[in-house]
């Protein structure tokens, strides 16, 4: 779903192929919910990545469009808990992965699993870090802050071999 110039497009293309799946290319032009629904049904699409904004729009306008999917990955911006609930109500068997990642460090650095049994608050958390990733929560002066504080984050990949220093990005 991402433009080819957007870093997550590499994930969208390579992950299915590396796991024995296929990639379905949407037709040119604006992708409306009926067209996406038809693609999901016709091609048996089971997983999709949607930006937080597109996910919210689909959740508000036509959450049933996503029926039949097993997994939805969304992120790239704040994920609206109301959008998550609308999709989970329309598609109770789907698993939503709230993805977080700074482009500078990785396509994704953390994820949070959301299912129909998930209790949603006023925010969707960034979740747990992925293997080999370390996330630092910092205040406006870039000093570490305690958990549950309002702050910005930065991430770094752990050094993969001795003598290599990984620095925050």
Tab-separated table of N, CA and C in Angstrom:
chain	number	residue	atom	x	y	z
A	1	UNK	N	0.821	-1.191	0.000
A	1	UNK	CA	0.000	0.000	0.000
A	1	UNK	C	0.867	1.257	0.000
A	2	UNK	N	2.115	1.141	0.416
A	2	UNK	CA	2.993	2.321	0.506
A	2	UNK	C	3.574	2.661	-0.856
A	3	UNK	N	3.806	3.938	-1.115
A	3	UNK	CA	4.535	4.317	-2.328
A	3	UNK	C	5.920	3.673	-2.303
A	4	UNK	N	6.453	3.375	-3.461
A	4	UNK	CA	7.738	2.679	-3.536
A	4	UNK	C	8.880	3.474	-2.909
A	5	UNK	N	8.782	4.789	-2.860
A	5	UNK	CA	9.841	5.612	-2.277
A	5	UNK	C	9.810	5.599	-0.749
A	6	UNK	N	8.771	5.094	-0.164
A	6	UNK	CA	8.617	5.052	1.290
A	6	UNK	C	9.300	3.790	1.807
A	7	UNK	N	10.110	3.913	2.866
A	7	UNK	CA	10.923	2.790	3.336
A	7	UNK	C	10.124	1.535	3.656
A	8	UNK	N	8.914	1.668	4.136
A	8	UNK	CA	8.143	0.493	4.510
A	8	UNK	C	7.726	-0.333	3.285
A	9	UNK	N	7.806	0.240	2.092
A	9	UNK	CA	7.460	-0.536	0.898
A	9	UNK	C	8.385	-1.743	0.735
A	10	UNK	N	9.632	-1.624	1.185
A	10	UNK	CA	10.536	-2.779	1.097
A	10	UNK	C	10.030	-3.907	1.991
A	11	UNK	N	9.530	-3.556	3.160
A	11	UNK	CA	8.951	-4.563	4.062
A	11	UNK	C	7.721	-5.191	3.412
A	12	UNK	N	6.870	-4.345	2.846
A	12	UNK	CA	5.635	-4.837	2.232
A	12	UNK	C	5.908	-5.803	1.082
A	13	UNK	N	6.994	-5.569	0.361
A	13	UNK	CA	7.302	-6.436	-0.774
A	13	UNK	C	8.082	-7.685	-0.371
A	14	UNK	N	9.091	-7.524	0.459
A	14	UNK	CA	9.986	-8.636	0.751
A	14	UNK	C	9.451	-9.616	1.785
A	15	UNK	N	8.757	-9.169	2.801
A	15	UNK	CA	8.302	-10.100	3.838
A	15	UNK	C	7.395	-11.195	3.287
A	16	UNK	N	6.385	-10.874	2.493
A	16	UNK	CA	5.568	-11.968	1.956
A	16	UNK	C	6.387	-12.911	1.064
A	17	UNK	N	7.236	-12.338	0.232
A	17	UNK	CA	8.016	-13.162	-0.690
A	17	UNK	C	8.993	-14.064	0.052
A	18	UNK	N	9.631	-13.561	1.084
A	18	UNK	CA	10.591	-14.355	1.850
A	18	UNK	C	9.925	-15.438	2.697
A	19	UNK	N	8.615	-15.343	2.868
A	19	UNK	CA	7.881	-16.346	3.647
A	19	UNK	C	6.943	-17.183	2.780
A	20	UNK	N	7.205	-17.225	1.471
A	20	UNK	CA	6.434	-18.079	0.575
A	20	UNK	C	5.117	-17.498	0.108
A	21	UNK	N	4.877	-16.239	0.386
A	21	UNK	CA	3.632	-15.608	-0.029
A	21	UNK	C	3.772	-14.907	-1.366
A	22	UNK	N	2.816	-14.096	-1.660
A	22	UNK	CA	2.844	-13.310	-2.892
A	22	UNK	C	2.505	-11.870	-2.587
A	23	UNK	N	2.827	-10.996	-3.514
A	23	UNK	CA	2.529	-9.582	-3.394
A	23	UNK	C	1.452	-9.251	-4.418
A	24	UNK	N	0.423	-8.573	-3.982
A	24	UNK	CA	-0.645	-8.132	-4.877
A	24	UNK	C	-0.481	-6.630	-5.069
A	25	UNK	N	-0.354	-6.216	-6.305
A	25	UNK	CA	-0.185	-4.793	-6.628
A	25	UNK	C	-1.563	-4.190	-6.913
A	26	UNK	N	-1.862	-3.111	-6.215
A	26	UNK	CA	-3.137	-2.418	-6.422
A	26	UNK	C	-3.143	-1.747	-7.790
A	27	UNK	N	-4.304	-1.622	-8.386
A	27	UNK	CA	-4.383	-0.938	-9.677
A	27	UNK	C	-4.025	0.541	-9.531
A	28	UNK	N	-3.620	1.182	-10.625
A	28	UNK	CA	-3.285	2.609	-10.558
A	28	UNK	C	-4.496	3.443	-10.133
A	29	UNK	N	-4.206	4.594	-9.562
A	29	UNK	CA	-5.268	5.514	-9.154
A	29	UNK	C	-5.593	5.382	-7.687
A	30	UNK	N	-6.616	6.095	-7.297
A	30	UNK	CA	-7.050	6.112	-5.897
A	30	UNK	C	-7.660	4.761	-5.527
A	31	UNK	N	-7.220	4.218	-4.415
A	31	UNK	CA	-7.708	2.917	-3.960
A	31	UNK	C	-8.903	3.121	-3.025
A	32	UNK	N	-10.080	2.863	-3.538
A	32	UNK	CA	-11.321	3.014	-2.778
A	32	UNK	C	-11.635	1.712	-2.038
A	33	UNK	N	-12.388	1.781	-0.941
A	33	UNK	CA	-12.715	0.565	-0.182
A	33	UNK	C	-13.289	-0.584	-1.018
A	34	UNK	N	-14.208	-0.343	-1.963
A	34	UNK	CA	-14.711	-1.486	-2.745
A	34	UNK	C	-13.606	-2.186	-3.560
A	35	UNK	N	-12.659	-1.412	-4.065
A	35	UNK	CA	-11.554	-2.001	-4.827
A	35	UNK	C	-10.653	-2.815	-3.908
A	36	UNK	N	-10.337	-2.281	-2.745
A	36	UNK	CA	-9.516	-3.015	-1.786
A	36	UNK	C	-10.234	-4.288	-1.350
A	37	UNK	N	-11.533	-4.202	-1.097
A	37	UNK	CA	-12.324	-5.375	-0.704
A	37	UNK	C	-12.249	-6.444	-1.791
A	38	UNK	N	-12.392	-6.024	-3.035
A	38	UNK	CA	-12.330	-6.954	-4.174
A	38	UNK	C	-10.951	-7.614	-4.264
A	39	UNK	N	-9.886	-6.840	-4.049
A	39	UNK	CA	-8.532	-7.400	-4.084
A	39	UNK	C	-8.346	-8.434	-2.974
A	40	UNK	N	-8.819	-8.117	-1.771
A	40	UNK	CA	-8.694	-9.048	-0.643
A	40	UNK	C	-9.412	-10.356	-0.955
A	41	UNK	N	-10.620	-10.250	-1.491
A	41	UNK	CA	-11.424	-11.431	-1.789
A	41	UNK	C	-10.865	-12.220	-2.974
A	42	UNK	N	-10.597	-11.540	-4.070
A	42	UNK	CA	-10.142	-12.198	-5.296
A	42	UNK	C	-8.797	-12.894	-5.125
A	43	UNK	N	-7.875	-12.242	-4.439
A	43	UNK	CA	-6.519	-12.771	-4.320
A	43	UNK	C	-6.271	-13.509	-3.007
A	44	UNK	N	-7.281	-13.581	-2.149
A	44	UNK	CA	-7.108	-14.278	-0.879
A	44	UNK	C	-6.055	-13.628	0.005
A	45	UNK	N	-6.008	-12.306	-0.022
A	45	UNK	CA	-5.026	-11.577	0.782
A	45	UNK	C	-5.307	-11.835	2.262
A	46	UNK	N	-4.259	-12.186	3.011
A	46	UNK	CA	-4.420	-12.483	4.435
A	46	UNK	C	-3.748	-11.456	5.335
A	47	UNK	N	-2.843	-10.658	4.787
A	47	UNK	CA	-2.151	-9.657	5.579
A	47	UNK	C	-1.951	-8.381	4.796
A	48	UNK	N	-1.979	-7.259	5.509
A	48	UNK	CA	-1.833	-5.969	4.836
A	48	UNK	C	-1.161	-4.982	5.787
A	49	UNK	N	-0.425	-4.050	5.218
A	49	UNK	CA	0.133	-2.943	5.984
A	49	UNK	C	-0.576	-1.677	5.548
A	50	UNK	N	-1.075	-0.910	6.507
A	50	UNK	CA	-1.754	0.356	6.235
A	50	UNK	C	-1.152	1.435	7.118
A	51	UNK	N	-0.907	2.601	6.569
A	51	UNK	CA	-0.475	3.706	7.422
A	51	UNK	C	-1.581	3.976	8.440
A	52	UNK	N	-1.223	4.601	9.537
A	52	UNK	CA	-2.211	4.909	10.572
A	52	UNK	C	-3.351	5.756	10.012
A	53	UNK	N	-3.028	6.678	9.120
A	53	UNK	CA	-4.054	7.536	8.528
A	53	UNK	C	-5.023	6.764	7.658
A	54	UNK	N	-4.511	5.903	6.788
A	54	UNK	CA	-5.382	5.095	5.927
A	54	UNK	C	-6.186	4.106	6.766
A	55	UNK	N	-5.544	3.522	7.771
A	55	UNK	CA	-6.246	2.611	8.674
A	55	UNK	C	-7.432	3.321	9.330
A	56	UNK	N	-7.208	4.548	9.814
A	56	UNK	CA	-8.276	5.321	10.460
A	56	UNK	C	-9.422	5.599	9.493
A	57	UNK	N	-9.089	6.009	8.269
A	57	UNK	CA	-10.129	6.308	7.273
A	57	UNK	C	-10.949	5.054	6.966
A	58	UNK	N	-10.280	3.930	6.734
A	58	UNK	CA	-11.011	2.685	6.463
A	58	UNK	C	-11.868	2.294	7.661
A	59	UNK	N	-11.342	2.456	8.876
A	59	UNK	CA	-12.100	2.125	10.079
A	59	UNK	C	-13.351	2.990	10.204
A	60	UNK	N	-13.235	4.260	9.859
A	60	UNK	CA	-14.372	5.174	9.965
A	60	UNK	C	-15.393	4.955	8.858
A	61	UNK	N	-14.922	4.737	7.632
A	61	UNK	CA	-15.822	4.693	6.481
A	61	UNK	C	-16.311	3.298	6.117
A	62	UNK	N	-15.445	2.283	6.241
A	62	UNK	CA	-15.831	0.956	5.769
A	62	UNK	C	-14.964	-0.134	6.402
A	63	UNK	N	-15.074	-0.341	7.721
A	63	UNK	CA	-14.211	-1.335	8.368
A	63	UNK	C	-14.411	-2.754	7.838
A	64	UNK	N	-15.599	-3.042	7.309
A	64	UNK	CA	-15.871	-4.366	6.752
A	64	UNK	C	-15.013	-4.662	5.515
A	65	UNK	N	-14.409	-3.616	4.948
A	65	UNK	CA	-13.487	-3.791	3.820
A	65	UNK	C	-12.385	-4.778	4.175
A	66	UNK	N	-11.995	-4.821	5.434
A	66	UNK	CA	-10.846	-5.615	5.880
A	66	UNK	C	-11.217	-7.035	6.304
A	67	UNK	N	-12.490	-7.403	6.137
A	67	UNK	CA	-12.942	-8.751	6.469
A	67	UNK	C	-12.164	-9.779	5.646
A	68	UNK	N	-11.753	-10.832	6.318
A	68	UNK	CA	-11.013	-11.896	5.649
A	68	UNK	C	-9.518	-11.839	5.891
A	69	UNK	N	-9.018	-10.676	6.283
A	69	UNK	CA	-7.598	-10.573	6.612
A	69	UNK	C	-7.332	-11.281	7.931
A	70	UNK	N	-6.133	-11.842	8.067
A	70	UNK	CA	-5.721	-12.425	9.348
A	70	UNK	C	-4.890	-11.432	10.146
A	71	UNK	N	-4.108	-10.602	9.424
A	71	UNK	CA	-3.221	-9.646	10.089
A	71	UNK	C	-3.272	-8.292	9.404
A	72	UNK	N	-3.257	-7.255	10.228
A	72	UNK	CA	-3.133	-5.889	9.739
A	72	UNK	C	-1.983	-5.246	10.502
A	73	UNK	N	-1.034	-4.698	9.772
A	73	UNK	CA	0.038	-3.918	10.385
A	73	UNK	C	-0.274	-2.454	10.126
A	74	UNK	N	-0.192	-1.641	11.161
A	74	UNK	CA	-0.443	-0.223	10.986
A	74	UNK	C	0.503	0.579	11.875
A	75	UNK	N	0.820	1.775	11.450
A	75	UNK	CA	1.717	2.629	12.206
A	75	UNK	C	2.178	3.784	11.345
A	76	UNK	N	3.304	4.351	11.712
A	76	UNK	CA	3.835	5.490	10.979
A	76	UNK	C	3.336	6.817	11.509
A	77	UNK	N	2.372	6.752	12.421
A	77	UNK	CA	1.803	7.929	13.054
A	77	UNK	C	0.985	7.425	14.236
A	78	UNK	N	0.321	8.323	14.920
A	78	UNK	CA	-0.512	7.939	16.058
A	78	UNK	C	-1.666	7.077	15.555
A	79	UNK	N	-1.872	5.948	16.207
A	79	UNK	CA	-2.954	5.032	15.844
A	79	UNK	C	-4.140	5.330	16.763
A	80	UNK	N	-5.276	5.632	16.178
A	80	UNK	CA	-6.467	5.978	16.960
A	80	UNK	C	-7.087	4.722	17.568
A	81	UNK	N	-7.220	4.673	18.903
A	81	UNK	CA	-7.852	3.510	19.541
A	81	UNK	C	-9.276	3.266	19.038
A	82	UNK	N	-9.991	4.342	18.703
A	82	UNK	CA	-11.356	4.161	18.182
A	82	UNK	C	-11.336	3.457	16.832
A	83	UNK	N	-10.319	3.716	16.021
A	83	UNK	CA	-10.188	3.023	14.732
A	83	UNK	C	-9.902	1.547	14.959
A	84	UNK	N	-9.031	1.256	15.907
A	84	UNK	CA	-8.717	-0.145	16.228
A	84	UNK	C	-9.989	-0.871	16.658
A	85	UNK	N	-10.752	-0.272	17.553
A	85	UNK	CA	-11.973	-0.917	18.043
A	85	UNK	C	-12.979	-1.136	16.918
A	86	UNK	N	-13.151	-0.162	16.032
A	86	UNK	CA	-14.108	-0.326	14.920
A	86	UNK	C	-13.705	-1.480	14.015
A	87	UNK	N	-12.416	-1.593	13.720
A	87	UNK	CA	-11.956	-2.694	12.859
A	87	UNK	C	-12.112	-4.024	13.577
A	88	UNK	N	-11.741	-4.086	14.853
A	88	UNK	CA	-11.873	-5.338	15.594
A	88	UNK	C	-13.334	-5.745	15.767
A	89	UNK	N	-14.230	-4.791	15.883
A	89	UNK	CA	-15.660	-5.111	15.961
A	89	UNK	C	-16.169	-5.662	14.630
A	90	UNK	N	-15.697	-5.107	13.519
A	90	UNK	CA	-16.125	-5.558	12.188
A	90	UNK	C	-15.424	-6.846	11.767
A	91	UNK	N	-14.198	-7.046	12.254
A	91	UNK	CA	-13.372	-8.197	11.862
A	91	UNK	C	-12.818	-8.841	13.132
A	92	UNK	N	-13.637	-9.547	13.896
A	92	UNK	CA	-13.210	-10.017	15.220
A	92	UNK	C	-12.055	-11.019	15.221
A	93	UNK	N	-11.791	-11.661	14.106
A	93	UNK	CA	-10.708	-12.648	14.064
A	93	UNK	C	-9.376	-12.084	13.604
A	94	UNK	N	-9.349	-10.817	13.230
A	94	UNK	CA	-8.104	-10.215	12.754
A	94	UNK	C	-7.196	-9.866	13.932
A	95	UNK	N	-5.903	-9.905	13.688
A	95	UNK	CA	-4.905	-9.456	14.657
A	95	UNK	C	-4.292	-8.183	14.087
A	96	UNK	N	-4.280	-7.135	14.885
A	96	UNK	CA	-3.704	-5.860	14.451
A	96	UNK	C	-2.367	-5.684	15.151
A	97	UNK	N	-1.347	-5.375	14.386
A	97	UNK	CA	-0.025	-5.096	14.929
A	97	UNK	C	0.195	-3.594	14.841
A	98	UNK	N	0.234	-2.934	15.991
A	98	UNK	CA	0.571	-1.514	16.030
A	98	UNK	C	2.083	-1.439	15.942
A	99	UNK	N	2.588	-0.873	14.856
A	99	UNK	CA	4.027	-0.871	14.590
A	99	UNK	C	4.602	0.521	14.824
A	100	UNK	N	5.794	0.543	15.381
A	100	UNK	CA	6.495	1.800	15.609
A	100	UNK	C	7.913	1.645	15.108
A	101	UNK	N	8.437	2.681	14.496
A	101	UNK	CA	9.831	2.634	14.086
A	101	UNK	C	10.277	3.939	13.466
A	102	UNK	N	11.391	4.416	13.944
A	102	UNK	CA	11.991	5.606	13.350
A	102	UNK	C	12.730	5.180	12.085
A	103	UNK	N	12.493	5.868	11.000
A	103	UNK	CA	13.107	5.530	9.722
A	103	UNK	C	14.615	5.415	9.829
A	104	UNK	N	15.216	6.255	10.654
A	104	UNK	CA	16.674	6.270	10.763
A	104	UNK	C	17.236	4.966	11.323
A	105	UNK	N	16.466	4.250	12.121
A	105	UNK	CA	16.997	3.056	12.770
A	105	UNK	C	16.561	1.756	12.143
A	106	UNK	N	15.349	1.716	11.658
A	106	UNK	CA	14.790	0.477	11.152
A	106	UNK	C	13.406	0.790	10.606
A	107	UNK	N	12.898	-0.092	9.787
A	107	UNK	CA	11.521	0.098	9.347
A	107	UNK	C	10.610	0.013	10.569
A	108	UNK	N	10.808	-1.006	11.407
A	108	UNK	CA	10.044	-1.144	12.642
A	108	UNK	C	11.002	-1.393	13.795
A	109	UNK	N	10.714	-0.788	14.941
A	109	UNK	CA	11.520	-0.983	16.136
A	109	UNK	C	10.729	-1.647	17.256
A	110	UNK	N	9.414	-1.455	17.256
A	110	UNK	CA	8.569	-1.993	18.323
A	110	UNK	C	7.191	-2.326	17.755
A	111	UNK	N	6.482	-3.176	18.480
A	111	UNK	CA	5.129	-3.543	18.059
A	111	UNK	C	4.256	-3.813	19.276
A	112	UNK	N	2.971	-3.666	19.074
A	112	UNK	CA	1.990	-3.955	20.115
A	112	UNK	C	0.857	-4.737	19.456
A	113	UNK	N	0.566	-5.913	19.977
A	113	UNK	CA	-0.453	-6.793	19.424
A	113	UNK	C	-1.827	-6.400	19.947
A	114	UNK	N	-2.797	-6.284	19.028
A	114	UNK	CA	-4.158	-5.899	19.398
A	114	UNK	C	-5.129	-6.942	18.851
A	115	UNK	N	-5.977	-7.488	19.716
A	115	UNK	CA	-6.989	-8.455	19.307
A	115	UNK	C	-8.339	-8.010	19.859
A	116	UNK	N	-9.377	-8.759	19.524
A	116	UNK	CA	-10.716	-8.381	19.996
A	116	UNK	C	-10.815	-8.337	21.515
A	117	UNK	N	-9.912	-9.051	22.211
A	117	UNK	CA	-9.928	-9.062	23.668
A	117	UNK	C	-9.085	-7.951	24.298
A	118	UNK	N	-8.397	-7.174	23.477
A	118	UNK	CA	-7.546	-6.100	23.983
A	118	UNK	C	-8.403	-4.975	24.570
A	119	UNK	N	-8.064	-4.574	25.784
A	119	UNK	CA	-8.719	-3.411	26.380
A	119	UNK	C	-7.970	-2.177	25.900
A	120	UNK	N	-8.673	-1.296	25.234
A	120	UNK	CA	-8.052	-0.099	24.677
A	120	UNK	C	-8.301	1.098	25.575
A	121	UNK	N	-7.254	1.868	25.791
A	121	UNK	CA	-7.366	3.108	26.543
A	121	UNK	C	-7.464	4.279	25.582
A	122	UNK	N	-6.875	5.388	25.975
A	122	UNK	CA	-6.931	6.596	25.153
A	122	UNK	C	-5.789	6.665	24.146
A	123	UNK	N	-4.778	5.799	24.301
A	123	UNK	CA	-3.674	5.733	23.350
A	123	UNK	C	-3.336	4.270	23.074
A	124	UNK	N	-2.786	4.024	21.897
A	124	UNK	CA	-2.254	2.704	21.576
A	124	UNK	C	-0.754	2.776	21.851
A	125	UNK	N	-0.253	1.955	22.769
A	125	UNK	CA	1.176	2.029	23.102
A	125	UNK	C	2.060	1.570	21.950
A	126	UNK	N	3.332	1.998	21.993
A	126	UNK	CA	4.260	1.540	20.952
A	126	UNK	C	4.635	0.086	21.172
A	127	UNK	N	4.459	-0.422	22.363
A	127	UNK	CA	4.631	-1.834	22.609
A	127	UNK	C	6.040	-2.256	22.947
A	128	UNK	N	6.323	-3.509	22.654
A	128	UNK	CA	7.607	-4.125	22.985
A	128	UNK	C	8.586	-3.961	21.843
A	129	UNK	N	9.854	-3.847	22.200
A	129	UNK	CA	10.885	-3.712	21.179
A	129	UNK	C	11.099	-5.041	20.469
A	130	UNK	N	11.502	-4.948	19.221
A	130	UNK	CA	11.826	-6.131	18.442
A	130	UNK	C	13.238	-6.600	18.817
A	131	UNK	N	13.535	-7.829	18.501
A	131	UNK	CA	14.841	-8.400	18.795
A	131	UNK	C	15.951	-7.544	18.192
A	132	UNK	N	16.965	-7.252	19.005
A	132	UNK	CA	18.112	-6.489	18.535
A	132	UNK	C	17.920	-4.986	18.540
A	133	UNK	N	16.815	-4.526	19.088
A	133	UNK	CA	16.508	-3.092	19.111
A	133	UNK	C	16.427	-2.625	20.557
A	134	UNK	N	16.891	-1.421	20.800
A	134	UNK	CA	16.809	-0.797	22.127
A	134	UNK	C	16.174	0.576	21.931
A	135	UNK	N	15.142	0.879	22.696
A	135	UNK	CA	14.467	2.168	22.590
A	135	UNK	C	14.748	2.969	23.855
A	136	UNK	N	15.127	4.218	23.664
A	136	UNK	CA	15.386	5.127	24.776
A	136	UNK	C	14.302	6.193	24.786
A	137	UNK	N	13.676	6.393	25.930
A	137	UNK	CA	12.659	7.426	26.075
A	137	UNK	C	13.350	8.643	26.686
A	138	UNK	N	13.243	9.782	25.976
A	138	UNK	CA	13.979	10.988	26.356
A	138	UNK	C	13.046	12.181	26.522
A	139	UNK	N	13.458	13.132	27.363
A	139	UNK	CA	12.688	14.368	27.510
A	139	UNK	C	13.153	15.384	26.458
A	140	UNK	N	12.650	16.606	26.546
A	140	UNK	CA	12.987	17.628	25.551
A	140	UNK	C	14.471	17.985	25.510
A	141	UNK	N	15.198	17.684	26.595
A	141	UNK	CA	16.643	17.950	26.632
A	141	UNK	C	17.445	16.686	26.328
A	142	UNK	N	16.744	15.650	25.849
A	142	UNK	CA	17.330	14.364	25.488
A	142	UNK	C	17.911	13.607	26.681
A	143	UNK	N	17.346	13.834	27.864
A	143	UNK	CA	17.724	13.091	29.062
A	143	UNK	C	16.708	11.969	29.278
A	144	UNK	N	17.150	10.808	29.773
A	144	UNK	CA	16.217	9.696	30.021
A	144	UNK	C	15.109	10.097	30.990
A	145	UNK	N	13.916	9.580	30.746
A	145	UNK	CA	12.775	9.853	31.623
A	145	UNK	C	12.196	8.541	32.128
A	146	UNK	N	11.489	8.588	33.271
A	146	UNK	CA	10.871	7.365	33.795
A	146	UNK	C	9.724	6.900	32.902
A	147	UNK	N	9.354	5.658	33.079
A	147	UNK	CA	8.235	5.088	32.319
A	147	UNK	C	6.971	5.898	32.564
A	148	UNK	N	6.065	5.858	31.590
A	148	UNK	CA	4.763	6.523	31.655
A	148	UNK	C	4.860	8.041	31.646
A	149	UNK	N	5.965	8.596	31.191
A	149	UNK	CA	6.102	10.040	31.060
A	149	UNK	C	5.876	10.443	29.612
A	150	UNK	N	5.538	11.687	29.402
A	150	UNK	CA	5.404	12.212	28.052
A	150	UNK	C	6.795	12.585	27.552
A	151	UNK	N	7.191	12.002	26.426
A	151	UNK	CA	8.551	12.233	25.945
A	151	UNK	C	8.666	11.843	24.489
A	152	UNK	N	9.849	11.990	23.943
A	152	UNK	CA	10.130	11.513	22.602
A	152	UNK	C	10.991	10.270	22.721
A	153	UNK	N	11.110	9.526	21.652
A	153	UNK	CA	11.914	8.315	21.730
A	153	UNK	C	12.985	8.322	20.664
A	154	UNK	N	14.002	7.554	20.917
A	154	UNK	CA	15.046	7.317	19.941
A	154	UNK	C	15.407	5.844	20.054
A	155	UNK	N	15.894	5.264	19.000
A	155	UNK	CA	16.218	3.846	19.059
A	155	UNK	C	17.583	3.603	18.451
A	156	UNK	N	18.130	2.455	18.768
A	156	UNK	CA	19.399	2.071	18.180
A	156	UNK	C	19.410	0.560	18.034
A	157	UNK	N	20.126	0.095	17.065
A	157	UNK	CA	20.315	-1.340	16.925
A	157	UNK	C	21.447	-1.750	17.853
A	158	UNK	N	21.319	-2.892	18.495
A	158	UNK	CA	22.403	-3.372	19.349
A	158	UNK	C	23.590	-3.752	18.483
A	159	UNK	N	24.764	-3.545	19.005
A	159	UNK	CA	25.973	-3.925	18.281
A	159	UNK	C	25.940	-5.417	18.030
A	160	UNK	N	26.206	-5.829	16.822
A	160	UNK	CA	26.080	-7.235	16.483
A	160	UNK	C	27.366	-8.014	16.671
A	161	UNK	N	28.503	-7.354	16.816
A	161	UNK	CA	29.733	-8.083	17.090
A	161	UNK	C	30.655	-7.254	17.954
A	162	UNK	N	31.561	-7.941	18.605
A	162	UNK	CA	32.458	-7.296	19.568
A	162	UNK	C	33.218	-6.146	18.938
A	163	UNK	N	33.374	-5.077	19.706
A	163	UNK	CA	34.149	-3.936	19.231
A	163	UNK	C	33.339	-2.932	18.445
A	164	UNK	N	32.060	-3.210	18.203
A	164	UNK	CA	31.200	-2.283	17.461
A	164	UNK	C	30.349	-1.510	18.442
A	165	UNK	N	30.343	-0.218	18.322
A	165	UNK	CA	29.554	0.615	19.201
A	165	UNK	C	28.330	1.108	18.462
A	166	UNK	N	27.139	0.809	18.993
A	166	UNK	CA	25.909	1.313	18.411
A	166	UNK	C	25.537	2.588	19.144
A	167	UNK	N	25.323	3.653	18.453
A	167	UNK	CA	24.980	4.931	19.066
A	167	UNK	C	23.548	5.294	18.745
A	168	UNK	N	22.884	6.014	19.656
A	168	UNK	CA	21.494	6.428	19.379
A	168	UNK	C	21.443	7.278	18.097
A	169	UNK	N	20.338	7.105	17.388
A	169	UNK	CA	20.132	7.866	16.147
A	169	UNK	C	19.299	9.083	16.422
